[in-house]
Short mmCIF file of C-alpha atoms and ligand atoms in Angstrom, two decimals:
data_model
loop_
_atom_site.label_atom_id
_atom_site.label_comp_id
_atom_site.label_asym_id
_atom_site.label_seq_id
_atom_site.Cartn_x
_atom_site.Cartn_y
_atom_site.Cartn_z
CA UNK A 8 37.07 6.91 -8.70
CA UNK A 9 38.33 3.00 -9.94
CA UNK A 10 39.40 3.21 -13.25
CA UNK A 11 39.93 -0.31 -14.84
CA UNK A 12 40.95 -0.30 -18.61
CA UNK A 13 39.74 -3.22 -20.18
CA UNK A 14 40.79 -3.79 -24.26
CA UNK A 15 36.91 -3.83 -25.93
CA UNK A 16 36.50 -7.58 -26.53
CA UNK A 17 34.44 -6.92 -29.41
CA UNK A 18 33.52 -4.39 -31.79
CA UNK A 19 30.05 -3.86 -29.66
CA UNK A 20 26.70 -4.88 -30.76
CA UNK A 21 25.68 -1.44 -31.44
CA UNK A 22 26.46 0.64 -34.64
CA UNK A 23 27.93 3.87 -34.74
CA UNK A 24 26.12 6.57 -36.25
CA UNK A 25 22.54 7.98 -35.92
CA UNK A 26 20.68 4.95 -37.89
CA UNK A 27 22.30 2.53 -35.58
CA UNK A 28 21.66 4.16 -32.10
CA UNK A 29 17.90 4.46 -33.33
CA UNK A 30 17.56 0.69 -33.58
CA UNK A 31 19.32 0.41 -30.40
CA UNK A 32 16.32 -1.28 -28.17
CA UNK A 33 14.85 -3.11 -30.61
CA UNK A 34 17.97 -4.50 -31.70
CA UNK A 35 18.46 -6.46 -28.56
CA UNK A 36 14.97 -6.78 -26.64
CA UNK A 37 13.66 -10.30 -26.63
CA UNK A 38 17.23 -11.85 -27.44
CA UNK A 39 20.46 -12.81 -25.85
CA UNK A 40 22.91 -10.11 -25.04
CA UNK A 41 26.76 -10.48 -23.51
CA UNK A 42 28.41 -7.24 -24.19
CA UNK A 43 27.43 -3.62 -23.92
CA UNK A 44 29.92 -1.23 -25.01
CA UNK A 45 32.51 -4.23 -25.67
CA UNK A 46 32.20 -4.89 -22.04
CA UNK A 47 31.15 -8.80 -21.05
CA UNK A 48 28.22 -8.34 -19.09
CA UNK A 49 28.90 -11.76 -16.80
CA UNK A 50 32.25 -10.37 -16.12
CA UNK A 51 31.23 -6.99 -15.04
CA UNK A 52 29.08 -9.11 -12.65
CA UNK A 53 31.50 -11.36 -11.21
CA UNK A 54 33.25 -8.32 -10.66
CA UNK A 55 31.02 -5.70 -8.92
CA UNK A 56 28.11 -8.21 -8.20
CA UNK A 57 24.17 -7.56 -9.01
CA UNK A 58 22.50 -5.68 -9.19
CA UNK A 59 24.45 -2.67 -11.22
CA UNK A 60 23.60 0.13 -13.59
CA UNK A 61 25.76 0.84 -16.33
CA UNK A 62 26.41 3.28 -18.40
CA UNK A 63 27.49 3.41 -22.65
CA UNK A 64 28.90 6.98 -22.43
CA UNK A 65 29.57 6.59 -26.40
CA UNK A 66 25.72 7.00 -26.67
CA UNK A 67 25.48 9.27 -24.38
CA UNK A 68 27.73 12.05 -26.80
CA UNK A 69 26.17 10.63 -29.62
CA UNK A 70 22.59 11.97 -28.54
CA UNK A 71 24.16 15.07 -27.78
CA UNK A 72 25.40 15.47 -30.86
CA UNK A 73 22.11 15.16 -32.33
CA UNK A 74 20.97 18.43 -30.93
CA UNK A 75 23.66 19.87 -31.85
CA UNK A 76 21.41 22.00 -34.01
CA UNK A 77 19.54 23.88 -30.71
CA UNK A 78 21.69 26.91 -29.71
CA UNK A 79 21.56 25.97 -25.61
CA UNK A 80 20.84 22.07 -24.74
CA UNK A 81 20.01 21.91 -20.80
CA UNK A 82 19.62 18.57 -19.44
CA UNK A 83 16.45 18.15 -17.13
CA UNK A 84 19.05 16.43 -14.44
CA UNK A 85 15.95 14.81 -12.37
CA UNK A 86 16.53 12.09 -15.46
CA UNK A 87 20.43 10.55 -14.36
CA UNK A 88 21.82 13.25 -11.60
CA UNK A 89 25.06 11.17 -11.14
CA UNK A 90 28.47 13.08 -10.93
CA UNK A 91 29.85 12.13 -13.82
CA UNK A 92 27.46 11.42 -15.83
CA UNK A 93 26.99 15.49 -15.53
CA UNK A 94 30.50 16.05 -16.20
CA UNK A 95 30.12 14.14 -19.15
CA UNK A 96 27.59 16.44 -20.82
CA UNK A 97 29.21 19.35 -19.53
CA UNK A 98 32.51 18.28 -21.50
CA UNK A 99 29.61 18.12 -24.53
CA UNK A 100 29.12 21.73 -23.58
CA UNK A 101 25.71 20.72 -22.56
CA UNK A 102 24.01 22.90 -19.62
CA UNK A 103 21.66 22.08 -16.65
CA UNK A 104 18.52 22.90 -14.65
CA UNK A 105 17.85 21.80 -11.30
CA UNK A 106 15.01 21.55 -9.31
CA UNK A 107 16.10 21.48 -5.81
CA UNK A 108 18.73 22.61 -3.42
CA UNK A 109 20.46 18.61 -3.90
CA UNK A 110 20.75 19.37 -7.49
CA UNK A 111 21.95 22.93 -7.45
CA UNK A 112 24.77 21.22 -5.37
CA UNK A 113 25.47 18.71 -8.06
CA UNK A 114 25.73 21.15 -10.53
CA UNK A 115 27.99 23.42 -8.54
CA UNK A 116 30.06 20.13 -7.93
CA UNK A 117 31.02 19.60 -11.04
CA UNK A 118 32.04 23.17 -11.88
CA UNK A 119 28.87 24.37 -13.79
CA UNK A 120 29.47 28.24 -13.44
CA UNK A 121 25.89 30.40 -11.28
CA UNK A 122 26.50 33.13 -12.87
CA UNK A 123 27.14 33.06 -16.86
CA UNK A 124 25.66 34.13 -19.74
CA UNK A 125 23.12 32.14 -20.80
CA UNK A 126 23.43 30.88 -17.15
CA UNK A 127 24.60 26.99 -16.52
CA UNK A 128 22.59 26.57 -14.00
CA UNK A 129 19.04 27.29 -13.72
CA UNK A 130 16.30 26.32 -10.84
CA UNK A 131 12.68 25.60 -12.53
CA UNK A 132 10.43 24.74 -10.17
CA UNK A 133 6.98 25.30 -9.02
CA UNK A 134 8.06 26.06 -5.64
CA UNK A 135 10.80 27.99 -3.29
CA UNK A 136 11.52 25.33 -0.27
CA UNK A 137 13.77 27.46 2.10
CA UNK A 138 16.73 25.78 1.53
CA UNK A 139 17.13 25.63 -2.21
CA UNK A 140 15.56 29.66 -2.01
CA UNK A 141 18.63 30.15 0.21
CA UNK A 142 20.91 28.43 -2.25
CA UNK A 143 19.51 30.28 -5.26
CA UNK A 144 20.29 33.40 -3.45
CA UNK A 145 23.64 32.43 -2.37
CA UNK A 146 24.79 31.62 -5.65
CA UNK A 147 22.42 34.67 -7.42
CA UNK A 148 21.09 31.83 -9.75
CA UNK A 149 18.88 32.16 -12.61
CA UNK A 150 15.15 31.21 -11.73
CA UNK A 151 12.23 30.03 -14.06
CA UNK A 152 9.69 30.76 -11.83
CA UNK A 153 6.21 27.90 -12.39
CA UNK A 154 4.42 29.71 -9.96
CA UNK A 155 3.08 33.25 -9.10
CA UNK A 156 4.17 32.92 -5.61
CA UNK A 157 7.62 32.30 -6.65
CA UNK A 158 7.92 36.23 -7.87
CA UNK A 159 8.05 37.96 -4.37
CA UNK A 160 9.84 35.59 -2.82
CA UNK A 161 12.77 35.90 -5.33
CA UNK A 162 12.18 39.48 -5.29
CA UNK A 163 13.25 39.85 -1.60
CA UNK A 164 16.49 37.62 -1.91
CA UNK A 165 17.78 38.60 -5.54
CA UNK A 166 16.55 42.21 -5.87
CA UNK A 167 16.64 42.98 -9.21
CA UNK A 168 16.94 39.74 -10.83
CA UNK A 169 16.42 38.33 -14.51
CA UNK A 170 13.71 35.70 -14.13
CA UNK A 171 11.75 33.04 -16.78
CA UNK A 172 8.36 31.92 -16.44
CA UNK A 173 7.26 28.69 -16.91
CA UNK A 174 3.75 29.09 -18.32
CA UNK A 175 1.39 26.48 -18.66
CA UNK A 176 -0.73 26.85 -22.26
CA UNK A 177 -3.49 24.68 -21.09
CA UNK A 178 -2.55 21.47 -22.48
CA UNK A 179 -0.10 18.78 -22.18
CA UNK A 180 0.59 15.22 -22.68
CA UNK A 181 2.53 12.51 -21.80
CA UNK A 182 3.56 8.49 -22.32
CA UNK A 183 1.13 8.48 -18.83
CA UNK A 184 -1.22 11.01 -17.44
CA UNK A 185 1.65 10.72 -14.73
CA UNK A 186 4.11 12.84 -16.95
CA UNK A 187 1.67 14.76 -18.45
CA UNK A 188 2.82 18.55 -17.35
CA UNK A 189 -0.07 20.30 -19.19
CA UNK A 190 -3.77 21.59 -18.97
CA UNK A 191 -6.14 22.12 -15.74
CA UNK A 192 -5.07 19.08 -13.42
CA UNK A 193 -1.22 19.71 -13.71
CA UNK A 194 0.05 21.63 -10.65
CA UNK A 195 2.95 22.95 -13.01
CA UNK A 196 3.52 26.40 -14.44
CA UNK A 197 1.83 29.63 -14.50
CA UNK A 198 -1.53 29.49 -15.95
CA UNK A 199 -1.74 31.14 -19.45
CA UNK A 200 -4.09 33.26 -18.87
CA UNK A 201 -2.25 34.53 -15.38
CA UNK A 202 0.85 35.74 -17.69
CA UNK A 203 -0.35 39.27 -17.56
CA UNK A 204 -0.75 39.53 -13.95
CA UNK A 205 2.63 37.99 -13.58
CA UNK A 206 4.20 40.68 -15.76
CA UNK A 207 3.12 43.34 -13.29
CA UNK A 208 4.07 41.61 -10.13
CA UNK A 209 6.84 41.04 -11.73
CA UNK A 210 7.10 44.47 -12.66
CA UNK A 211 6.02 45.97 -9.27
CA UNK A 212 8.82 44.21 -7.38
CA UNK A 213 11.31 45.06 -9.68
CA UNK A 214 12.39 42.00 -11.57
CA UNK A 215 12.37 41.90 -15.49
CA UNK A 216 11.05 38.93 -17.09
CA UNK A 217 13.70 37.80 -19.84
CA UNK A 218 12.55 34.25 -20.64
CA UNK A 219 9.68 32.13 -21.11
CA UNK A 220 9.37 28.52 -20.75
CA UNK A 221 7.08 25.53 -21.42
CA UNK A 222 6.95 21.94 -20.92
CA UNK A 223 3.89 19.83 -21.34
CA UNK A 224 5.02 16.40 -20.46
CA UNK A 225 7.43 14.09 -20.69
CA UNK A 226 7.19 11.22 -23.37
CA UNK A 227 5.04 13.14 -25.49
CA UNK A 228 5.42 13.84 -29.56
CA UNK A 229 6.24 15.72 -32.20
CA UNK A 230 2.59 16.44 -32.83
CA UNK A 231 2.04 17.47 -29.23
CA UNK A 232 4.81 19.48 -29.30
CA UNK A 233 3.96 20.90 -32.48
CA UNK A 234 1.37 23.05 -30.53
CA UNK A 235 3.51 24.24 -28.12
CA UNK A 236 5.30 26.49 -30.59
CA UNK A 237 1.70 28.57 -31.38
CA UNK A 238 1.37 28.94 -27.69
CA UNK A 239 4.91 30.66 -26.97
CA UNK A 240 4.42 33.06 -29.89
CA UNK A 241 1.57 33.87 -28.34
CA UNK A 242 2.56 34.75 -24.76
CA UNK A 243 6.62 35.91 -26.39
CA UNK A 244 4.29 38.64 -27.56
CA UNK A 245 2.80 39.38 -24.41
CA UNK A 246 5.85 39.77 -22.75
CA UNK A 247 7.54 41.94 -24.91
CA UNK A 248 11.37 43.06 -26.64
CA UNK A 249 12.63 42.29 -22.55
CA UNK A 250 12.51 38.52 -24.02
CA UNK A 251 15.49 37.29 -24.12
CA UNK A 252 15.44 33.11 -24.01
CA UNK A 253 12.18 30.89 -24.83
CA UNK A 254 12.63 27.32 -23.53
CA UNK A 255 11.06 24.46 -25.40
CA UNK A 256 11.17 22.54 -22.45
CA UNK A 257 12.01 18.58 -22.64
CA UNK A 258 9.74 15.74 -23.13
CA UNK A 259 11.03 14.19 -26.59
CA UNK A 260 10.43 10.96 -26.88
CA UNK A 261 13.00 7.72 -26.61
CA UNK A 262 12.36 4.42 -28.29
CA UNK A 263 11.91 1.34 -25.95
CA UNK A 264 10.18 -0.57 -28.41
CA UNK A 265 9.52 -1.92 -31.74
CA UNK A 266 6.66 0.03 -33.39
CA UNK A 267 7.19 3.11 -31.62
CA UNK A 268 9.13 5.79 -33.87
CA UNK A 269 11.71 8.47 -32.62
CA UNK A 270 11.35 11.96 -33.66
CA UNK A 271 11.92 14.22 -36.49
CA UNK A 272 14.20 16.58 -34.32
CA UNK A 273 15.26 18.30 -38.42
CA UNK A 274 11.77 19.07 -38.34
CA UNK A 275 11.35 20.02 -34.38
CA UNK A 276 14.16 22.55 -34.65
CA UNK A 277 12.50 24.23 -38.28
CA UNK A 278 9.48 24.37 -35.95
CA UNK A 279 11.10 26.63 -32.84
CA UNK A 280 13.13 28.13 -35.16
CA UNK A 281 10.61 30.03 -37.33
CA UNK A 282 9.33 30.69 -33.98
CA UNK A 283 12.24 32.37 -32.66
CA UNK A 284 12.65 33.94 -36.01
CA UNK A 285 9.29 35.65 -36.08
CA UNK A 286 10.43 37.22 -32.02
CA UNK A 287 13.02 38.38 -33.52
CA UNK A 288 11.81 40.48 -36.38
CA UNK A 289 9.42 42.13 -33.81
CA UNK A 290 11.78 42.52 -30.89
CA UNK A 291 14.40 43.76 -33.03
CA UNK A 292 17.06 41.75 -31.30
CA UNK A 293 18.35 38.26 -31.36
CA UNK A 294 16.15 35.11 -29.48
CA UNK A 295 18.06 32.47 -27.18
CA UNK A 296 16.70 28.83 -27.93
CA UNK A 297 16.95 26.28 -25.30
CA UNK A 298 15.87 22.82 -25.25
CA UNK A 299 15.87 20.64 -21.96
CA UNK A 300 15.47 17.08 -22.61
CA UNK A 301 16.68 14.31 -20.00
CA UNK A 302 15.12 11.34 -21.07
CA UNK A 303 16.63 12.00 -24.78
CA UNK A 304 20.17 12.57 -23.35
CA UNK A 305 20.74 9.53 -21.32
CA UNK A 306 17.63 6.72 -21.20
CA UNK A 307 19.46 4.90 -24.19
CA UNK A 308 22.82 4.62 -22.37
CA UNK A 309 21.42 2.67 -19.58
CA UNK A 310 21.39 -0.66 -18.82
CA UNK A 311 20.43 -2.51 -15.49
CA UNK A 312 22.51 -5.92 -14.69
CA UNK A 313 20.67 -8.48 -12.54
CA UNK A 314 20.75 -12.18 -12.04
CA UNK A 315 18.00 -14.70 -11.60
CA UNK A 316 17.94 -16.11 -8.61
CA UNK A 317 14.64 -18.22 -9.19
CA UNK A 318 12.70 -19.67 -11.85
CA UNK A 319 9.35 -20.92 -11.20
CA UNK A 320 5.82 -21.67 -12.52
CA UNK A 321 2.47 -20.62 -10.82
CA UNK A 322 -0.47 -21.90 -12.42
CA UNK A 323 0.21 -21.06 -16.36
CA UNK A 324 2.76 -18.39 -15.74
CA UNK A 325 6.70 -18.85 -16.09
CA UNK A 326 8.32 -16.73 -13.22
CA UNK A 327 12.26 -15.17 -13.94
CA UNK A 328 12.66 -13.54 -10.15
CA UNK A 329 15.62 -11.43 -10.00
CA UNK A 330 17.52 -9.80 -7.77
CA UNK A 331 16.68 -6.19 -8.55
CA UNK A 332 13.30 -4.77 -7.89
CA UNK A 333 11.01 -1.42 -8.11
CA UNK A 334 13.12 -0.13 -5.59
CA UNK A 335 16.02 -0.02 -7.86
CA UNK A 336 13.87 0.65 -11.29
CA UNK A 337 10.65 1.87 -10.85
CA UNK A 338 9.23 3.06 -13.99
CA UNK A 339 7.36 -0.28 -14.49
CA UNK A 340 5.28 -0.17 -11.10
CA UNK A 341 4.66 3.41 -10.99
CA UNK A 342 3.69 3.90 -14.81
CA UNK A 343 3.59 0.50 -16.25
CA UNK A 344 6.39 1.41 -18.30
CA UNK A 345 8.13 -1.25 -21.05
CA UNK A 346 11.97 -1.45 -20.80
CA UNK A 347 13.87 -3.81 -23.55
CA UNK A 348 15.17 -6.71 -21.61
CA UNK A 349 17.35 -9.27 -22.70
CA UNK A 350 19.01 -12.09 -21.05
CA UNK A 351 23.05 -13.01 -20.92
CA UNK A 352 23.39 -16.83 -19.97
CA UNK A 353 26.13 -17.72 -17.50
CA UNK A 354 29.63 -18.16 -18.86
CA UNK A 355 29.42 -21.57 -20.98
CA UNK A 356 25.56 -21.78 -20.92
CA UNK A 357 23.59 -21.27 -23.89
CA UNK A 358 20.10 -20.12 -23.77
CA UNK A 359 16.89 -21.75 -24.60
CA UNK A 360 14.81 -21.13 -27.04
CA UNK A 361 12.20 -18.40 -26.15
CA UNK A 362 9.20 -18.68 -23.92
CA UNK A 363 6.79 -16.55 -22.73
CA UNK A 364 7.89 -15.20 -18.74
CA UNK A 365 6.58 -12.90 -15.97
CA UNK A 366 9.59 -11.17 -14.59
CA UNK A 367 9.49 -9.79 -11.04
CA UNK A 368 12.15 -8.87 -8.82
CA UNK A 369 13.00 -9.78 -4.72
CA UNK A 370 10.52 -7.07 -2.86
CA UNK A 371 7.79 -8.15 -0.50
CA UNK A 372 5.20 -6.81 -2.95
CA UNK A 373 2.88 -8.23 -5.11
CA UNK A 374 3.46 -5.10 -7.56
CA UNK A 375 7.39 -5.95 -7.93
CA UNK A 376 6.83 -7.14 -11.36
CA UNK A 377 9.15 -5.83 -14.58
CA UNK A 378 6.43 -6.91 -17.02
CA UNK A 379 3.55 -5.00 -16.03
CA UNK A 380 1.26 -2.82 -17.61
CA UNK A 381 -0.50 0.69 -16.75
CA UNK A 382 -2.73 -0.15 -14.05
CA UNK A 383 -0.85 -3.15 -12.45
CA UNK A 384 -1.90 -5.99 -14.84
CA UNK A 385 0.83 -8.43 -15.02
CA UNK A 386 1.87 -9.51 -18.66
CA UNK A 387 4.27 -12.10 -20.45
CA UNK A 388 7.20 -11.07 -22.05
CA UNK A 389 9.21 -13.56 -24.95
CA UNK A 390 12.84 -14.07 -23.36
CA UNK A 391 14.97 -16.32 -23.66
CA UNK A 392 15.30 -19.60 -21.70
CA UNK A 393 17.41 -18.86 -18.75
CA UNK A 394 18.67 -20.66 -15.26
CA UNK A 395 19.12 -19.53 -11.89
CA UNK A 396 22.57 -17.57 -12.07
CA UNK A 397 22.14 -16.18 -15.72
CA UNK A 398 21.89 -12.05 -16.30
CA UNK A 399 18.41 -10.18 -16.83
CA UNK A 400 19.49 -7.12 -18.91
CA UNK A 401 16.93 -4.54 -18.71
CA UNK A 402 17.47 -1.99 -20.71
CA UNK A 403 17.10 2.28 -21.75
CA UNK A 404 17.60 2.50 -18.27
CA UNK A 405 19.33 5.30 -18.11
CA UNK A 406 16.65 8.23 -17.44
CA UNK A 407 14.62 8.18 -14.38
CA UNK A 408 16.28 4.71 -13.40
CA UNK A 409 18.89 4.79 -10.17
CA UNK A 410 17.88 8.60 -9.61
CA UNK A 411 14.20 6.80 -9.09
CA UNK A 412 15.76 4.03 -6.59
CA UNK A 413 15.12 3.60 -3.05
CA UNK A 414 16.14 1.76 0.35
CA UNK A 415 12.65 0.10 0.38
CA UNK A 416 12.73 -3.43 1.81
CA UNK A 417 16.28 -1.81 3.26
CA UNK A 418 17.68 -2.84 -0.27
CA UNK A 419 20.77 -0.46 -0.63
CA UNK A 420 21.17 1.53 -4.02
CA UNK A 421 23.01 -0.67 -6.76
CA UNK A 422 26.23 0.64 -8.08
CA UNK A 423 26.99 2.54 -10.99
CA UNK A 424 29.37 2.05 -13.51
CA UNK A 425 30.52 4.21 -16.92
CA UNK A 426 31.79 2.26 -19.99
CA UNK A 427 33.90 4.74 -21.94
CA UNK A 428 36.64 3.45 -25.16
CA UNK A 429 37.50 0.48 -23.21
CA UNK A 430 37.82 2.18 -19.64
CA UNK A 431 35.40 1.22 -17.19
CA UNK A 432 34.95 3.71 -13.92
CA UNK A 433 32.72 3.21 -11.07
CA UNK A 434 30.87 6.49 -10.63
CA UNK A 435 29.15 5.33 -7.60
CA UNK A 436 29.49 2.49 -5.43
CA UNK A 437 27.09 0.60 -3.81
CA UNK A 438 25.83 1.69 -0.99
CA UNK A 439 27.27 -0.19 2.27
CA UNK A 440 24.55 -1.50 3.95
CA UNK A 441 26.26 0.15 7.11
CA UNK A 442 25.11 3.58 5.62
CA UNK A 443 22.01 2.85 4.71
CA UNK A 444 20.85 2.94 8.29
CA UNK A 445 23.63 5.40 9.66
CA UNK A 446 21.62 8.23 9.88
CA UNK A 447 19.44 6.70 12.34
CA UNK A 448 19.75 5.52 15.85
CA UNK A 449 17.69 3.77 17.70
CA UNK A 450 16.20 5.33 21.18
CA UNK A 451 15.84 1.99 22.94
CA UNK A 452 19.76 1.47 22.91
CA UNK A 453 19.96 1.40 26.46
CA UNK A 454 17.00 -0.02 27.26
CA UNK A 455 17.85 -4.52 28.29
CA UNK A 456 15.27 -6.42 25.82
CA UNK A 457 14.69 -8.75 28.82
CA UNK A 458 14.07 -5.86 31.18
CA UNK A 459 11.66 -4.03 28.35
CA UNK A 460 9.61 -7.63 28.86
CA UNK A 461 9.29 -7.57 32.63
N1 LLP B 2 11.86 20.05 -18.08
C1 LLP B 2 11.02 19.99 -17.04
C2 LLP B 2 10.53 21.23 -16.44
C3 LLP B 2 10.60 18.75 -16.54
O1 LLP B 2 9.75 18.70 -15.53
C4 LLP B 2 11.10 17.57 -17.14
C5 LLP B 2 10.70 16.25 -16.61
C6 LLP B 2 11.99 17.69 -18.20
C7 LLP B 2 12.34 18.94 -18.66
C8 LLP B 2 12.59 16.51 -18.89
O2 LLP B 2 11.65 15.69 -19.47
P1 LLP B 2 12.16 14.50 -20.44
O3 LLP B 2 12.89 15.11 -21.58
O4 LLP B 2 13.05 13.63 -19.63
O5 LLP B 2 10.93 13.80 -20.87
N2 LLP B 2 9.74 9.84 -14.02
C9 LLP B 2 9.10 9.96 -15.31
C10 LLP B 2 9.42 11.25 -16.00
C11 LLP B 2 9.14 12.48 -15.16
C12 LLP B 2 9.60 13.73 -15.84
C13 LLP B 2 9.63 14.88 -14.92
N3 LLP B 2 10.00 16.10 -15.57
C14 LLP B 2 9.47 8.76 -16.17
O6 LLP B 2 10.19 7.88 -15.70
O7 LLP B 2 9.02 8.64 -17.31
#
């Protein structure tokens, strides 16, 4: 890992404390912006290139910090899986889940522990795929379980076990039907009213439900999530004093934009807490609360770098085309999603006054576009004026951004970079085009191109 201290070169544009870091889109979306985390933005670029992710790891503590409150955080790692990133929240004493046999690895990788109580590692899924059920029984990991399926399976590698359920109460929602985890046409979870069947399989093979989990969606609200609490009383109860943990699941919501409003989280704990309370006057024994937000944890502390490399007009619309593209973010393609985006002119430019721009990045696609809404349609966005070689910054990139990337067009994956007091580290490089296409080979090696003709 590079580290290359750097003294900050200014204070930062963003406050400490919880007021500030709730502005923190909205304070720079639409404007000019040169520094994140003291850090000159055209400087990072002359010195790693574009495109790049970075990271603000200040923010990143801050926002755990805020849920300080919840007895267990796990962070949903499918939001920013990167090395250090988890290393970072594990130093916050933050825990993870993992969804697959990659991100079992991860965790093990950076010294989360299989086996502990409440365990650091859990796999929620909705299925087994042989290699992370092989992993899961290697390492005798805890398993919340989203489908019936799941119960045998475990049963015949980890005789014996613990398990959760992930149960879904029949509703969900999301900022897109897309993340929307709840109700008839999700595939995720066990279906409410299957939770008593469950408890007997579970029974009959010998494992002992001890937790219960939900998560409707990601994106969603406090009112939404409101009625999730009614719904885990009600199945706690069905499952009996063996309940150990209930899981409130992720999903709280992240500002991106002026207008929308973060959440009460004062009032979300009160709400899981009489909840828990309740479990535990009838059980007789204490309640584990866990909450497992990614989004929350991280999309704040992102940014993506890249540089125009064309501006240009079709009909009435003012193109900015840069040089990174759905396959390095692709929240805006697949859910029309709005990230804060800023622009940082060229050393000893100054930007123009605002105008009205289409961004889109380099792809051979008609749907590479950064301003777009759900269902494709192509909007404007106020930015302002830029040249070929200034900085895009796009930002609250840092949840389901680079984890979401791709080789598409044989782009390779952008680097990453962590901004920490003044120290700058790259946590991943970019990808050499060289390895990008060294797990394949081509069959026609020997074959003489002229020969193939005659
Ligand atoms: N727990 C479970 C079981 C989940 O499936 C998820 C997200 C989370 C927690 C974390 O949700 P969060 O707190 O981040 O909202 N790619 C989409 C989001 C997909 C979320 C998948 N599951 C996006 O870019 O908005």
């Amino acid at each position: 890992m590079l580290v290359w201290p750097v003294g900050r070169l200014a204070c930062g544009l963003l406050g400490i404390g919880n007021e500030g870091y709730r502005m923190i889109a909205t304070q720079y979306d639409g404007k000019v912006l040169t520094e994140v985390a003291g850090f000159s933005l055209n400087q990072l670029v002359a010195g790693y290139g574009s495109p790049i992710y970075l990271y603000d790891a200040a923010l990143i503590r801050q926002r755990c910090q805020d849920l300080k409150a919840f007895e267990t955080v796990r962070f949903a790692q499918k939001a920013c899986s990167n090395l250090s990133i988890l290393g970072l929240l594990k130093q916050q004493g933050v825990v993870v889940d993992a969804v697959s046999a990659g991100e079992i690895l991860r965790a093990l990788a950076v010294g989360y522990s299989p086996t502990s109580d409440p365990p650091e590692i859990v796999y929620t899924s909705d299925i087994f795929d042989r290699e992370a059920l092989e992993m899961v029984a290697e390492h005798r990991l805890h398993c919340n379980l989203g489908s019936p399926d799941m119960i045998e399976q475990l049963a015949a590698v980890q005789p014996g076990a613990e398990i959760t359920l992930r149960i879904n109460p029949g509703f969900g929602h999301g900022h897109s039907q897309k993340t929307n985890t709840g109700g008839p046409q999700s595939k995720h979870g066990i279906w409410h009213e299957q939770l008593p069947e469950c408890l007997e399989r579970a029974a009959a093979c010998g494992l002992t439900v001890v937790g219960l989990h939900m998560h409707i969606g990601s994106g969603t609200d406090l009112e939404h999530l409101a009625q999730v609490c009614q719904a885990m009383d009600q199945c706690a109860r069905m499952v009996g004093p063996s309940l150990k943990t209930i899981s409130a699941g992720g999903g709280l919501p992240t500002v991106y934009r002026a207008g929308q409003s973060g959440m009460d989280l004062a009032a979300y704990y009160q709400l899981w807490d009489e909840v828990r309370g309740g479990l535990e006057a009838t059980f007789g024994h204490s309640v584990h609360l866990e909450l497992e937000p990614g989004r929350y944890l991280v999309a704040e502390s992102g940014y993506l770098l890249t540089e125009i490399r064309a501006v240009k007009r079709m009909g009435d619309n003012l193109f900015y085309l840069v040089d990174a593209g759905f396959n390095n973010l692709a929240r805006p393609i697949l859910y029309g999603a709005y990230h804060p985006m800023a622009i940082c002119p060229a050393p000893g430019r100054a930007a123009g006054p605002n105008q009205d721009v289409v961004v889109g990045g380099p792809l051979c696609e008609s749907g590479d576009i950064f301003t777009q809404e759900d269902g494709g349609v192509v909007s404007r966005r106020s930015l302002p004026g830029a040249e070929v070689g200034d900085l895009l910054v796009i930002g609250c990139t840092g949840a389901y951004g680079s984890v979401m990337a791709s080789n598409y067009n044989s782009k390779p994956l952008a680097a990453e970079i962590l901004l920490d007091e003044g120290q700058l580290r790259i946590i991943r490089r970019r990808q050499p085009l060289e390895e990008m296409i060294a797990s394949e080979r081509s069959v026609w090696e020997a074959t003489e191109p002229a020969a193939a003709l005659r």
